[in-house]
Each structure stands twice: as structure tokens, then as C-alpha cells.
Short mmCIF file of C-alpha atoms and ligand atoms in Angstrom, two decimals:
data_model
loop_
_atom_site.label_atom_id
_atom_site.label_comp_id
_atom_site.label_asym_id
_atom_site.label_seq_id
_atom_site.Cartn_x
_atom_site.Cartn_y
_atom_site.Cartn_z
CA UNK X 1 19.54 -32.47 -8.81
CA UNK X 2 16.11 -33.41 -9.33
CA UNK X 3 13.82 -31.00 -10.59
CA UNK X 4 10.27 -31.30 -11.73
CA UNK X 5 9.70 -29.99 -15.10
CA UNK X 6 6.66 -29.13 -16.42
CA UNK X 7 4.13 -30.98 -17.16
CA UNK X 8 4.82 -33.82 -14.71
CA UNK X 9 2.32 -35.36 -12.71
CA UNK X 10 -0.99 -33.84 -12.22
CA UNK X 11 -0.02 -30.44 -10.79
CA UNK X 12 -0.17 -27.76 -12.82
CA UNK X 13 1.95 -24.07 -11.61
CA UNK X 14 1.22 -20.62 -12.74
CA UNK X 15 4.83 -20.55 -14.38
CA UNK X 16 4.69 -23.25 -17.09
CA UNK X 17 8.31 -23.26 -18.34
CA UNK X 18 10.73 -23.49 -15.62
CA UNK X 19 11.62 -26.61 -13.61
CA UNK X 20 11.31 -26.73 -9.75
CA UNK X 21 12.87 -28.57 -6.66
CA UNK X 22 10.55 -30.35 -4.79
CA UNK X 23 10.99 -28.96 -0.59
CA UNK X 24 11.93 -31.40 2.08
CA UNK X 25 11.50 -28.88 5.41
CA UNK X 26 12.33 -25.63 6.41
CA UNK X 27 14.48 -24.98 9.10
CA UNK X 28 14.71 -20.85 10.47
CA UNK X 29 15.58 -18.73 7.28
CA UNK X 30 16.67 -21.59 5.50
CA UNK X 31 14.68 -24.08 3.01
CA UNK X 32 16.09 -27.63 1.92
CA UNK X 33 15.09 -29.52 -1.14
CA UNK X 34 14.39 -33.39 -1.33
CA UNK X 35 18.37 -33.56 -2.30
CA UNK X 36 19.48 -31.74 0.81
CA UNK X 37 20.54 -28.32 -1.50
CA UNK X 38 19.90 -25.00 1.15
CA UNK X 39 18.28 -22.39 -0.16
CA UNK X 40 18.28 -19.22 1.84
CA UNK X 41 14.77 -17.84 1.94
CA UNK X 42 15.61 -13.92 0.96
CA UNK X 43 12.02 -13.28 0.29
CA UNK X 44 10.47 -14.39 2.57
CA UNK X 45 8.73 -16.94 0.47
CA UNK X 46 7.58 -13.72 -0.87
CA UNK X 47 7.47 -11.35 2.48
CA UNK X 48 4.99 -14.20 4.35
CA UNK X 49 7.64 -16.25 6.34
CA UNK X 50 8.06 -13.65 8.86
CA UNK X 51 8.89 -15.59 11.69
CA UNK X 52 10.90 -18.21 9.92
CA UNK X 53 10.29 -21.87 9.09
CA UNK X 54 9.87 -24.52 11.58
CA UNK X 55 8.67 -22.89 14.56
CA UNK X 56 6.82 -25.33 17.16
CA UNK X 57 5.36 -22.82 18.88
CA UNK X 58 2.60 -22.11 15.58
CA UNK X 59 2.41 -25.96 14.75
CA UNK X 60 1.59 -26.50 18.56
CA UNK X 61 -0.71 -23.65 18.70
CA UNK X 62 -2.92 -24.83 15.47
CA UNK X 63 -2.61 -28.48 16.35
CA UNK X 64 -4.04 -28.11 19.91
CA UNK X 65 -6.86 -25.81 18.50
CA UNK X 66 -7.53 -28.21 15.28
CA UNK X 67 -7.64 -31.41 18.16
CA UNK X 68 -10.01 -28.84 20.13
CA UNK X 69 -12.62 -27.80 17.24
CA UNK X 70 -11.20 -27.56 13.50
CA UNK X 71 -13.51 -24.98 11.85
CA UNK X 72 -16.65 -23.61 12.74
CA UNK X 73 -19.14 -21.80 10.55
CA UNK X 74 -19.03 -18.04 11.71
CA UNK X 75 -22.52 -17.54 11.01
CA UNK X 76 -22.93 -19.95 13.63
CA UNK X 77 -20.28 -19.35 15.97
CA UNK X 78 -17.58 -17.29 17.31
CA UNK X 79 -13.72 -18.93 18.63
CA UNK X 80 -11.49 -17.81 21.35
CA UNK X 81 -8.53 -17.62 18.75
CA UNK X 82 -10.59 -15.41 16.93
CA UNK X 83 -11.61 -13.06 19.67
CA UNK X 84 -8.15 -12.98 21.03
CA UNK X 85 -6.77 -12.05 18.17
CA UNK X 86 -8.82 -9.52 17.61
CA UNK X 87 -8.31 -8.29 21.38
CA UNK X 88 -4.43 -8.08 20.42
CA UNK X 89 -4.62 -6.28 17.15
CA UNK X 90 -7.42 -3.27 18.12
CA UNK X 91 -3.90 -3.01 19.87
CA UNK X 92 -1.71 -2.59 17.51
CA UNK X 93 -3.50 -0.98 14.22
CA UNK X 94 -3.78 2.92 13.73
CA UNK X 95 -7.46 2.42 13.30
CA UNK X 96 -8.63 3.05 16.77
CA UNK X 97 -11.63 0.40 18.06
CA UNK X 98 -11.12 -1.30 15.36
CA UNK X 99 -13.18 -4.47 14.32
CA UNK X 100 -11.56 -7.09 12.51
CA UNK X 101 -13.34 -9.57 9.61
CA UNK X 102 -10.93 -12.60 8.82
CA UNK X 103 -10.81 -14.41 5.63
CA UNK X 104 -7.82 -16.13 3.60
CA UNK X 105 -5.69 -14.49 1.05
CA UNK X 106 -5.07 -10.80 0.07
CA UNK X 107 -7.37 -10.61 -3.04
CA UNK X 108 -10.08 -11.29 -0.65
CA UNK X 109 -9.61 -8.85 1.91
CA UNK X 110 -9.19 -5.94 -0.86
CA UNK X 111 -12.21 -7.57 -2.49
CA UNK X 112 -13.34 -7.18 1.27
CA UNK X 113 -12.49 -3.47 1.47
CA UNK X 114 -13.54 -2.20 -1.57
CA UNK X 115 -17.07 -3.89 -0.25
CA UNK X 116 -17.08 -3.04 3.37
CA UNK X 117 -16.04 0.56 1.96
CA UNK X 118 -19.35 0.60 -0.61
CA UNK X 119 -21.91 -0.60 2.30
CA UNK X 120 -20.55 1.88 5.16
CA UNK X 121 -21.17 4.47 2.12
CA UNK X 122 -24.40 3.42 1.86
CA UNK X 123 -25.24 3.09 5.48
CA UNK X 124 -24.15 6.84 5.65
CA UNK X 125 -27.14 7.33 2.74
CA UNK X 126 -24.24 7.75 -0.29
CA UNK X 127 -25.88 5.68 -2.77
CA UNK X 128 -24.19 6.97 -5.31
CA UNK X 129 -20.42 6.09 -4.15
CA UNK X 130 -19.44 2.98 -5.61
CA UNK X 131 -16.05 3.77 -7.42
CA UNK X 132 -12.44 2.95 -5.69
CA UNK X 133 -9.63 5.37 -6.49
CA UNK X 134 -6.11 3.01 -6.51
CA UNK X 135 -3.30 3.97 -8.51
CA UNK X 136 -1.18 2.98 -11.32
CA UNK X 137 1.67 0.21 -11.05
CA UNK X 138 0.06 -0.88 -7.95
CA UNK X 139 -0.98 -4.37 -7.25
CA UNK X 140 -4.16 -5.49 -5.29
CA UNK X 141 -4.65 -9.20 -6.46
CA UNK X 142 -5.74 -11.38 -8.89
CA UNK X 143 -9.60 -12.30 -8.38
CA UNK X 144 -11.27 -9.77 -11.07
CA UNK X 145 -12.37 -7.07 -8.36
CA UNK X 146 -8.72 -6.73 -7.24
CA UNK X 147 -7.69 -6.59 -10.46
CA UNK X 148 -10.02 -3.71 -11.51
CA UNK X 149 -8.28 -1.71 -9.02
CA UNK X 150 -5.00 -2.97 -9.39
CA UNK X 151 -2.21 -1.13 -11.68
CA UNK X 152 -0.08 -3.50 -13.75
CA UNK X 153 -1.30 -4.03 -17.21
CA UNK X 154 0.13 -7.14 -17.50
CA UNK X 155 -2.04 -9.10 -15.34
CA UNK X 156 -5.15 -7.47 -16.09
CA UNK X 157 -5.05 -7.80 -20.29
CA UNK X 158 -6.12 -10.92 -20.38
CA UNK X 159 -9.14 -10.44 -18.38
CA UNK X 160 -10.23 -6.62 -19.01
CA UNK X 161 -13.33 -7.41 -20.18
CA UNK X 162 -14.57 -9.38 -17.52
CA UNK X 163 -14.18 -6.72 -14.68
CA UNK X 164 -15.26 -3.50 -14.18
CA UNK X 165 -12.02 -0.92 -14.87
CA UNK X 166 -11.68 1.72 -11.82
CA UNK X 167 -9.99 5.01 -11.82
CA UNK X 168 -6.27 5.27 -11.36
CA UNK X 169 -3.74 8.01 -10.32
CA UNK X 170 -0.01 7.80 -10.90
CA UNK X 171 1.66 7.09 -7.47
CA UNK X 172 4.58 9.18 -6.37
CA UNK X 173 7.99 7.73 -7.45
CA UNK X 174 10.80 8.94 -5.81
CA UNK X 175 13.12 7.74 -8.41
CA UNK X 176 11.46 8.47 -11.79
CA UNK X 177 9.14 11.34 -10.96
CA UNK X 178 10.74 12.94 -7.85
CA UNK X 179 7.65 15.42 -7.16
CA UNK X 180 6.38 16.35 -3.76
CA UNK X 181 4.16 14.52 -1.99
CA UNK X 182 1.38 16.87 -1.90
CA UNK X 183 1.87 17.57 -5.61
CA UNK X 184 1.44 13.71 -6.36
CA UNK X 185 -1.59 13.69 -3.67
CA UNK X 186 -3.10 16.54 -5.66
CA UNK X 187 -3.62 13.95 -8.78
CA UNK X 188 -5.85 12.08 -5.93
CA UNK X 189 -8.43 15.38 -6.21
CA UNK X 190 -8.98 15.96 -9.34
CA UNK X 191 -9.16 12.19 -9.82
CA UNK X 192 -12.32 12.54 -6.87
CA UNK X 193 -13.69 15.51 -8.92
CA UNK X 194 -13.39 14.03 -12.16
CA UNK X 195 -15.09 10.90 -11.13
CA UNK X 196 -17.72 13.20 -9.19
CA UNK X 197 -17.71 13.20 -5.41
CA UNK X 198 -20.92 11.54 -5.40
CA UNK X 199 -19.61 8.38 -6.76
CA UNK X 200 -16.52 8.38 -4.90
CA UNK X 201 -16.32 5.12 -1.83
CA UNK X 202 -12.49 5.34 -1.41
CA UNK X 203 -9.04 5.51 -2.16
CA UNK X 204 -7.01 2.36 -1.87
CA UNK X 205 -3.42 2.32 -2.25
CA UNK X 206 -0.05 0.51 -0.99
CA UNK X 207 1.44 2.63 2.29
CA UNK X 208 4.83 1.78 0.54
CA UNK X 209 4.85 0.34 -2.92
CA UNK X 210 4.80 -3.42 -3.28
CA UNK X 211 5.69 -5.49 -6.02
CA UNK X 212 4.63 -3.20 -8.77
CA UNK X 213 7.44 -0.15 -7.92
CA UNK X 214 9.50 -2.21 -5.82
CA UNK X 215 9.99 -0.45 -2.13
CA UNK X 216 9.02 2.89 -3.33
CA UNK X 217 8.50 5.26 0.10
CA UNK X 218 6.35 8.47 -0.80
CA UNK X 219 7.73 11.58 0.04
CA UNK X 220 6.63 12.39 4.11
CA UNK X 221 4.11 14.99 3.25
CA UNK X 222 2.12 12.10 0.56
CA UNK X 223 0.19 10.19 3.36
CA UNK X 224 -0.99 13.40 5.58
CA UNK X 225 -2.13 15.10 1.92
CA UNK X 226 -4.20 12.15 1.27
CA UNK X 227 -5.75 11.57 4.40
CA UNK X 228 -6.77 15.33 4.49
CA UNK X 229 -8.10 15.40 0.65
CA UNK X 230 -10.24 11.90 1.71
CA UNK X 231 -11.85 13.84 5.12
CA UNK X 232 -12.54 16.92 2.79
CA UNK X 233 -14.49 14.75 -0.16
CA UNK X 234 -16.19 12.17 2.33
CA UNK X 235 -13.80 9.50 0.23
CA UNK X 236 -12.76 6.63 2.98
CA UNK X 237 -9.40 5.76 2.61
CA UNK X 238 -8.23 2.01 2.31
CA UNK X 239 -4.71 0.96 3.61
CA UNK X 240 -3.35 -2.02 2.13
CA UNK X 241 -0.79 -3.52 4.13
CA UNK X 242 -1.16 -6.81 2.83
CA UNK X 243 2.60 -6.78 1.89
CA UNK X 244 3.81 -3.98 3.91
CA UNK X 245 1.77 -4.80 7.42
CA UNK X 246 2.93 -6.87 10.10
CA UNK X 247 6.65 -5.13 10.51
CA UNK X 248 7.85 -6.03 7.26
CA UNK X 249 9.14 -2.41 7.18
CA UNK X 250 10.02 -1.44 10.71
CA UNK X 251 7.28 -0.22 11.56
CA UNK X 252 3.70 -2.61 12.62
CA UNK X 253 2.41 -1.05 9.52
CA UNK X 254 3.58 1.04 6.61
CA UNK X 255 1.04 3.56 7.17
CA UNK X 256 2.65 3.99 10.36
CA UNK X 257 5.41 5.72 8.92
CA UNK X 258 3.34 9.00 9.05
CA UNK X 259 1.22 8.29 11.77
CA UNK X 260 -1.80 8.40 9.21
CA UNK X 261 -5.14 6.34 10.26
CA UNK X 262 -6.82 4.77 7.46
CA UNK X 263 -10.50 4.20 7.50
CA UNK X 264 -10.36 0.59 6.67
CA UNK X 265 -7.61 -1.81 6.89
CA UNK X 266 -6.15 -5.06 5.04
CA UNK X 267 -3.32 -7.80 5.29
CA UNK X 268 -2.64 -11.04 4.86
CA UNK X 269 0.77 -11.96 3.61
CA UNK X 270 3.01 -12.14 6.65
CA UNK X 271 0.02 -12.36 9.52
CA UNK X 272 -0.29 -15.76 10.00
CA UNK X 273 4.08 -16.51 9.35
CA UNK X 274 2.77 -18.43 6.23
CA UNK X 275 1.06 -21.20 8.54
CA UNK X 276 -1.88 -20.77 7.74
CA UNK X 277 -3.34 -18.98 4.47
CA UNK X 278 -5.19 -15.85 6.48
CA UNK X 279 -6.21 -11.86 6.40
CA UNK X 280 -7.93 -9.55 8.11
CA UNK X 281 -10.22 -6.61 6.59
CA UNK X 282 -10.40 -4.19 9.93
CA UNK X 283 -12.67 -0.95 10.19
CA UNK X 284 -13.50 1.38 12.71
CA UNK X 285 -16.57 0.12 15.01
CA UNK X 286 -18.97 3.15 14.13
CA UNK X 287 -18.43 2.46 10.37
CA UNK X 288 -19.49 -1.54 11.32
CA UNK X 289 -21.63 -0.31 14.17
CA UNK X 290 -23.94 2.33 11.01
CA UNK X 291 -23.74 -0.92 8.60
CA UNK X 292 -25.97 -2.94 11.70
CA UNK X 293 -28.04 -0.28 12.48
CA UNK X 294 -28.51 0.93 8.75
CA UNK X 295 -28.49 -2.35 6.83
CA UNK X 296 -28.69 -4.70 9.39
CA UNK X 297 -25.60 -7.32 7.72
CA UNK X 298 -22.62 -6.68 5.81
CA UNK X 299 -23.59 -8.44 2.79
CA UNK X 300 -20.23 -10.75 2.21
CA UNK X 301 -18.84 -13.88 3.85
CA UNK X 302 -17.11 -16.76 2.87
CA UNK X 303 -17.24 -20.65 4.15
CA UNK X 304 -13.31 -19.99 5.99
CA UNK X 305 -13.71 -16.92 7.42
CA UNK X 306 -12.85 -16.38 11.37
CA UNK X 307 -11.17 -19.88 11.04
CA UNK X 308 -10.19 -21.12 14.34
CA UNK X 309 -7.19 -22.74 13.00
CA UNK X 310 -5.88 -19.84 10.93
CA UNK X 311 -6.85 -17.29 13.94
CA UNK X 312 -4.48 -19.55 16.88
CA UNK X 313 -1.22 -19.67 14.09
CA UNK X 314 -1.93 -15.95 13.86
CA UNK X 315 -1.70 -15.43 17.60
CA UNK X 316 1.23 -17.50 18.13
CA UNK X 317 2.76 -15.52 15.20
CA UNK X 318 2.32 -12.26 16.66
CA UNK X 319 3.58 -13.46 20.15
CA UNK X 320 7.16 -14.34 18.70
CA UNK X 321 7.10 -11.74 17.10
CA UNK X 322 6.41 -9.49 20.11
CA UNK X 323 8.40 -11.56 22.36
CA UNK X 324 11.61 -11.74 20.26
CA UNK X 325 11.04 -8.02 19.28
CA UNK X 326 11.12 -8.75 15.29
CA UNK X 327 9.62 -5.33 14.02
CA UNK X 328 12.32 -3.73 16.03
CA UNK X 329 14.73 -6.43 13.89
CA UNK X 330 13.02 -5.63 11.00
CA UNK X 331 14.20 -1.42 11.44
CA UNK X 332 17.59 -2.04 12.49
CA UNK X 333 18.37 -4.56 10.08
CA UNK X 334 16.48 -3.13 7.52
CA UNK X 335 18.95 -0.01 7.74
CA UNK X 336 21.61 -2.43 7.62
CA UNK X 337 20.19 -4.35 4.70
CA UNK X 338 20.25 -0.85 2.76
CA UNK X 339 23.83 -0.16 3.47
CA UNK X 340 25.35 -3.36 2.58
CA UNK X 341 23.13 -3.29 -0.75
CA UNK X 342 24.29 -0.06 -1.68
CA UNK X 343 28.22 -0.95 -0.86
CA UNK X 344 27.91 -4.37 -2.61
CA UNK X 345 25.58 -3.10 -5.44
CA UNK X 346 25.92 0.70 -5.90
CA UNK X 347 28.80 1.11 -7.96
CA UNK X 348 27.46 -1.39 -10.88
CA UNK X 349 26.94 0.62 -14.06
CA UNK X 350 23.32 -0.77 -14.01
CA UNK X 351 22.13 -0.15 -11.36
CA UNK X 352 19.80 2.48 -10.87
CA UNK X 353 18.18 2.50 -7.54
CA UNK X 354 18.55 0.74 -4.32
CA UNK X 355 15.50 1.56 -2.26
CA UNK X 356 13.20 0.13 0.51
CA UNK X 357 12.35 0.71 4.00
CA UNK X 358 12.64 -2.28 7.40
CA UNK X 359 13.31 -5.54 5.97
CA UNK X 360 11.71 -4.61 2.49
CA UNK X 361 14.24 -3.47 -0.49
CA UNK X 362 14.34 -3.35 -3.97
CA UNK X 363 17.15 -3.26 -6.65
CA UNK X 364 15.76 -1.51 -10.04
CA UNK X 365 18.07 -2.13 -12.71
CA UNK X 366 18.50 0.15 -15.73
CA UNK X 367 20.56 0.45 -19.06
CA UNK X 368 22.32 3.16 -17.98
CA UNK X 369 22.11 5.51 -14.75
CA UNK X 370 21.83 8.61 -16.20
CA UNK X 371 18.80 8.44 -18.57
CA UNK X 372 17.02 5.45 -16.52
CA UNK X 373 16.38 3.77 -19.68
CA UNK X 374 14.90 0.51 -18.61
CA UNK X 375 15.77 -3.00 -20.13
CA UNK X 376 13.24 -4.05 -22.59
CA UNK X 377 11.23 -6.41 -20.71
CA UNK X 378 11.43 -8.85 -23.93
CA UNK X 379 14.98 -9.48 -22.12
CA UNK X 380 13.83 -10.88 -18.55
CA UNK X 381 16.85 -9.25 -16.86
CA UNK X 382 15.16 -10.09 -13.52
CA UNK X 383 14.03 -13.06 -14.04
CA UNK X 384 17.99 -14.36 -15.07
CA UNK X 385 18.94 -12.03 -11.62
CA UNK X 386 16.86 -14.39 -10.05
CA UNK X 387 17.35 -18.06 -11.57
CA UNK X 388 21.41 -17.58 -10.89
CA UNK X 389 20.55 -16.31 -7.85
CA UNK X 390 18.26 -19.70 -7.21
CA UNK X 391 21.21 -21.80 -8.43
CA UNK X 392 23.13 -20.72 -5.90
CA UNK X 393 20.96 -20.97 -2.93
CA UNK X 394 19.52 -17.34 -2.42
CA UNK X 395 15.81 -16.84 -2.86
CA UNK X 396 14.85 -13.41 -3.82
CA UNK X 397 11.03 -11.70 -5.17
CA UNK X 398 11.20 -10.37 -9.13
CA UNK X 399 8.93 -8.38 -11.00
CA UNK X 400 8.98 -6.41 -14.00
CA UNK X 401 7.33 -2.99 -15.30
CA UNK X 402 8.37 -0.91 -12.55
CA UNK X 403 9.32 1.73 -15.10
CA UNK X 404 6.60 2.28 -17.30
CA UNK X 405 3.97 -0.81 -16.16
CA UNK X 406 5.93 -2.91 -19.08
CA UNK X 407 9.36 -2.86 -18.84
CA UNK X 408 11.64 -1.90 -15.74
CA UNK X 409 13.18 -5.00 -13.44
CA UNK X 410 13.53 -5.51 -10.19
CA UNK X 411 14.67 -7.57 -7.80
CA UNK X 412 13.48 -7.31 -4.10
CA UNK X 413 14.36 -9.03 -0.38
CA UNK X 414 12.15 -9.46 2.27
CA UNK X 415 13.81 -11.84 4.23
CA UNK X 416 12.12 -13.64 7.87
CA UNK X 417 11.92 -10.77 10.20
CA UNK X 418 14.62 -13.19 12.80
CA UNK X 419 17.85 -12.78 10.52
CA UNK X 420 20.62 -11.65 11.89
CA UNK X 421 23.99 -9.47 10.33
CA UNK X 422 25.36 -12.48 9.31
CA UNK X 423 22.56 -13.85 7.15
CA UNK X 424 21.97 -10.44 5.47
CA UNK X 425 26.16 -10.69 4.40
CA UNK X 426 25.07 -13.96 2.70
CA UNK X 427 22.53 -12.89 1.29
CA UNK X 428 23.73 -9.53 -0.14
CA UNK X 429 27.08 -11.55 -1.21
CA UNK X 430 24.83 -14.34 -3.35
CA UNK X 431 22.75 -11.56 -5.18
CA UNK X 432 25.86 -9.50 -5.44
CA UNK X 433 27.28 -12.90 -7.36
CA UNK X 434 24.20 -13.13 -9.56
CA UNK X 435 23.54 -9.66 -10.43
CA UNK X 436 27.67 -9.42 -12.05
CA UNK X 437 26.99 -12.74 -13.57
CA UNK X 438 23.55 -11.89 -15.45
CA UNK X 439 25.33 -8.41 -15.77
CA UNK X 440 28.59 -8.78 -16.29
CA UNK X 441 30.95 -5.26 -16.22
CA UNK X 442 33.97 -5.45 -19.08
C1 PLP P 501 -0.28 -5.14 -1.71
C2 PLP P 501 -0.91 -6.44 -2.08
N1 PLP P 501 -2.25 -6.56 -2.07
C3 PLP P 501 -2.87 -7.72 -2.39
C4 PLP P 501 -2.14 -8.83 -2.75
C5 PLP P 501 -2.84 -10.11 -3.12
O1 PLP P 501 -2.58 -11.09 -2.16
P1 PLP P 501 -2.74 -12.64 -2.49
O2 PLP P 501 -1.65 -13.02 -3.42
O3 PLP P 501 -2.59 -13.29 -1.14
O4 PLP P 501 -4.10 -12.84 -3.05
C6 PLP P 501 -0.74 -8.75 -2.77
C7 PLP P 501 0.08 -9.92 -3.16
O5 PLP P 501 1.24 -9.86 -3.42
C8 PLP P 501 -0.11 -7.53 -2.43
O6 PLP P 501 1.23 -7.40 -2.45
#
């Protein structure tokens, strides 16, 4: 096989020691490599591809608008693709007249949010309320105001002096700290009243834990508690969906789960099927409607935002995914998903959770079941889960520090939203193969 080790070239990756294939196409849930090996896409390529590879519908749909008008500055202009999309989604997210503010990945909508949340405080005559709430073992994104809120120590050492640190609660973890829901959103109140209510712009936080926890649901009663506690202290509350939105778990959003409404809104990941590299930050239109009345602009932008392009893959997206019913898919597969996991997977002496909701799950793997002791992360359990997994065609999403932000692996699926029984059999029989072969059972 040919692989490209590093360095080669002029390219340079984010993981420095590992050889890759180099991709020929993608075809539906499958990938193919410049040799012709088929890789089944069990992540999703992580949790974006949700409408699968290859469809002609989103190439047509961004060709014919790129032939019509590429980009146009949004200072400037607006774009039908852009309206209509917008049209479609006040539609579809629990935020009702929403307004929606596109720009490219998912740092830069929760950079977005935490922004969008400090200026409507200030247009309501809060000064003072400039600190975001998030939570431990979250993640929010890697540009340095994302990673002030976000929770995994790993990725923020480095770079801790260069951003400013925010408060963070523990989340609830229905596996290692099985508390109520209204007990864990308690830690969300005193967090407001230690910080001050005056200084308080929001809480932002993962509807259902991403990569950090792995597919961690909160208990039923989390969501309401928090959305009451945020009304009582003036606190807006930030949803973000940019792993968990756009049916990934069975729902349109994860915060739909509990019919909660956030105040502001962001996702990314999966909205465009991995077309085209775009978000959205929505709000409600009184919030935008105070900030133009109150401060005239929201002060923040970016040269690609509202791009025409990125807007008509988006609306093609959503259409297949409407007209093929995939979110539907994604909750009756998704229960499916968790049943074959936990009949393939359950029994092995190290495994200690199977979890997830829709097409989302996560395996957490653990010494031994009864005291949860983790793997030392010096032993990159899930990263072997996943390279024998990758040898043998299966793509699946790793992480590690799910236990105590350092050590604790996991592996997680988030297949395209189109798979079928079948598919999830292959795939649940490949990681089945690779999880008794990094850990085998004597
Ligand atoms: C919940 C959540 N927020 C934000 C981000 C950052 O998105 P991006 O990698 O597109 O910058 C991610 C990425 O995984 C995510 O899962």
C-alpha cells in the first residue's frame, strides 16, 4: 500500500508520526484510497459526512451557484442561498424567529456566540457580563477563545497563557458520577454566584457530550434545570450543536431532546454534508433586533461569511436529508447501532460503557468494570482500537481523557446519516475485530 509518511512533500498534518493513504473518491458511506483499499467511513469523517460521499445533487447545487456569482462580500451584499437557507432553518431550530449569521468552522461560531452573547448583554445595559460559564471535559475548538471555554487540558496547556481562562462546572456523567440532573445543574448556580451575576453573559455547553465524554446524555431533568437557573440570573444560554446538530442524534438538534430553547445557537460540523467548510451562529431576532437599535452593528465579521457557495451545498444538504428522511434514520438506526454494540461488545472484560444517542455512540474502555479504573493514557489504548480498526477498512473517531480530562479512551461512531442495517453489522463486526485484537481476552 502506499502511504505517505511524514515529512513528505510540503504538507504538514496535525499528527506528525503516523503514515496516511492518500483518497481517490468517495462513493455513499464508503471512501477508497489511490490503491483501490475501501474504507468504511464509521465516523462520519468525524460526524460531518452526513449525507454520504458523492452526492450530485450538492456538487450541482454549488457548481451552478459558483458559475452564477462565487462569493460576495456580505457587507456588501446579501444571496438567495443565504436567505433561503435561513428561511428553512427559522424552521427547524428551537429558537423561535431566529436569525442566522454564517461563517466557516465550529471554533468560529462559538468564538461567534460567546461574542454575539457579550454585545446582546450589553445592548440590554449589562456592562459588566463578559464571562462564559462551559464546563469541564467539554470541547469548543481550537482558536484561543474556544479554547478558554473549552474543557480538555490537553489542548489548552500549551497555550494557557495566551487566552483568557473562563469558569468551568463539571458536566453530569451518567457513568462516573451518576447524580441527578438538577443536582449537576445546581454546580451551574453557584458557579453564576461565585463569578457574580453581574459578570455573568452565558452558559455554553454540549446538548449531549462530544468528543471530550464520548456520547454522554444528561439525565432528563439537566437541560430544563439549566434553562430555568439561566432565566432566573439573566445568564443567556448557548447551545452548541456543532457536533450534535443537524440529526446526528435523532433528533434536528440535541437540545431537542428536552424540548429546551437556547438563547443562541451554533453548528457547523455536519450542516453543509462536509461540502463545503460552513456554520451558523443563530439568535433570537429581539436579541439581534436590541444589538441594532442599541449598538447599531454587531461588532464581528469575517471575509467568508454568508458565502453563497457554502449557503447552496447547505440547502441541498438539508433537502436530502428531509427528502430521504435521515434524522428519522439517524433514531431508528441509532437504537439499532446501540443494540448490536452492546451484543458484540458488552460482554468484553474491558469494557465499561456503551453509550450514545441517534447515530452518535461511544465505547469507553476501562481496566476493569467494577472500579472504572481507566488505562493510563501513556498506553494509547484508543488510538491502537483505532489504527487496527483503519487496517481493516473501518473508520471510527478516538479521543482520550474521558475519565479524568487525562486518561480514559474512547472510541466513537457517527456514521453518514443514509446507512442502512447492513452497514451498521459491518461496521460493529470490524470494531468488534479490533477492539479483541488491541484487547485480547485469555
Ligand atoms: C462541540 C464542538 N464545538 C466546536 C468544535 C470545533 O469545530 P471545528 O473543528 O470545526 O473548529 C467541535 C469540533 O469537534 C465540537 O465537537
Amino acid at each position: 500500500m502506499t502511504t505517505y509518511k511524514h515529512p513528505h512533500g510540503h504538507v504538514f498534518y496535525r499528527k506528525m508520526s503516523h503514515a496516511r493513504p492518500k483518497i481517490s473518491h468517495g462513493e455513499g458511506i464508503y471512501l477508497f484510497d489511490e490503491d483501490g483499499k475501501r474504507y468504511l467511513d464509521g465516523s462520519g469523517g468525524p460526524l460531518v459526512v452526513n449525507v454520504g460521499h458523492g452526492r450530485s445533487e450538492i456538487v450541482a447545487a454549488m457548481s451552478e451557484q459558483a458559475q452564477k456569482a462565487a462569493y460576495v462580500h456580505a457587507i456588501m451584499f446579501t444571496n438567495e442561498p443565504t436567505e433561503q437557507l435561513s428561511s428553512e432553518l427559522a424552521e427547524l431550530v428551537p429558537i423561535p424567529n431566529s436569525r442566522f449569521f454564517y461563517l466557516s468552522s465550529g471554533s468560529e461560531m462559538v468564538e461567534g456566540a460567546i461574542k454575539l452573547a457579550r454585545q446582546i448583554q450589553q445592548a440590554r445595559g449589562e456592562n459588566g457580563r463578559s464571562t462564559i460559564i462551559s464546563r469541564h471535559q467539554s470541547y469548543h475548538g481550537m482558536t484561543l477563545g474556544a479554547l478558554g471555554v473549552s474543557g480538555r487540558p490537553g489542548l489548552r496547556a500549551p497555550y494557557q497563557a495566551m487566552f483568557l481562562d473562563m469558569p468551568h462546572i463539571d458536566p453530569p456523567n451518567s457513568y462516573r458520577d451518576p447524580i441527578s440532573g438538577e443536582e449537576a445543574a445546581e454546580r451551574l448556580e453557584e458557579a453564576i454566584l461565585d463569578t457574580g451575576v453581574e459578570n455573568t453573559a452565558a452558559f455554553l455547553a454540549e446538548p449531549i457530550s462530544g468528543a471530550g465524554l464520548g456520547a454522554i446524555v444528561p439525565p432528563d431533568d439537566y437541560w430544563p434545570a439549566i434553562r430555568a437557573i439561566c432565566d432566573k440570573y439573566g445568564v443567556l444560554l448557548i447551545a452548541d450543536e456543532v457536533l450534535v446538530g443537524m440529526g446526528r442524534t435523532g433528533k434536528w438538534w440535541g437540545i431537542d431532546h428536552w424540548q429546551v430553547r437556547p438563547d443562541i445557537m451554533v453548528t457547523s460540523k455536519g450542516l453543509a454534508g462536509g461540502y463545503f467548510p460552513l456554520g451558523f451562529v443563530a439568535a433570537k431576532t429581539e436579541d439581534v433586533e436590541l444589538i441594532r437599535q442599541k449598538l447599531g452593528d454587531w461588532n464581528h465579521g469575517g471575509t467568508f461569511s454568508h458565502h453563497p457557495v457554502g449557503c447552496a451545498a447547505a440547502l441541498a444538504t438539508l433537502h436530502i436529508m428531509q427528502q430521504e428522511k435521515l434524522v428519522e434514520n439517524s433514531a431508528t438506526l441509532g437504537q439499532k447501532l446501540g443494540q448490536m454494540l452492546q451484543a458484540a461488545l458488552g460482554s468484553h472484560p474491558n469494557v465499561g460503557d456503551i453509550r450514545g444517542r441517534g447515530l452518535f455512540w461511544a465505547v469507553e474502555f476501562v481496566q476493569d468494570k467494577a472500579s472504572k479504573t481507566p488505562f493510563p493514557v501513556s498506553q494509547h489504548l484508543a488510538w491502537d482500537i483505532w489504527q487496527q480498526a483503519f487496517a481493516k477498512g473501518l473508520i471510527v473517531y478516538y479521543s482520550q481523557g474521558c475519565a479524568d480530562g487525562k486518561n480514559g479512551d474512547l472510541i466513537m461512531l457517527g456514521p453518514p446519516l443514509i446507512v442502512n442495517e447492513a452497514n451498521l453489522a459491518e461496521m460493529v463486526a470490524i470494531l468488534t475485530e479490533a477492539v479483541y485484537e488491541a484487547l485480547p481476552v485469555r
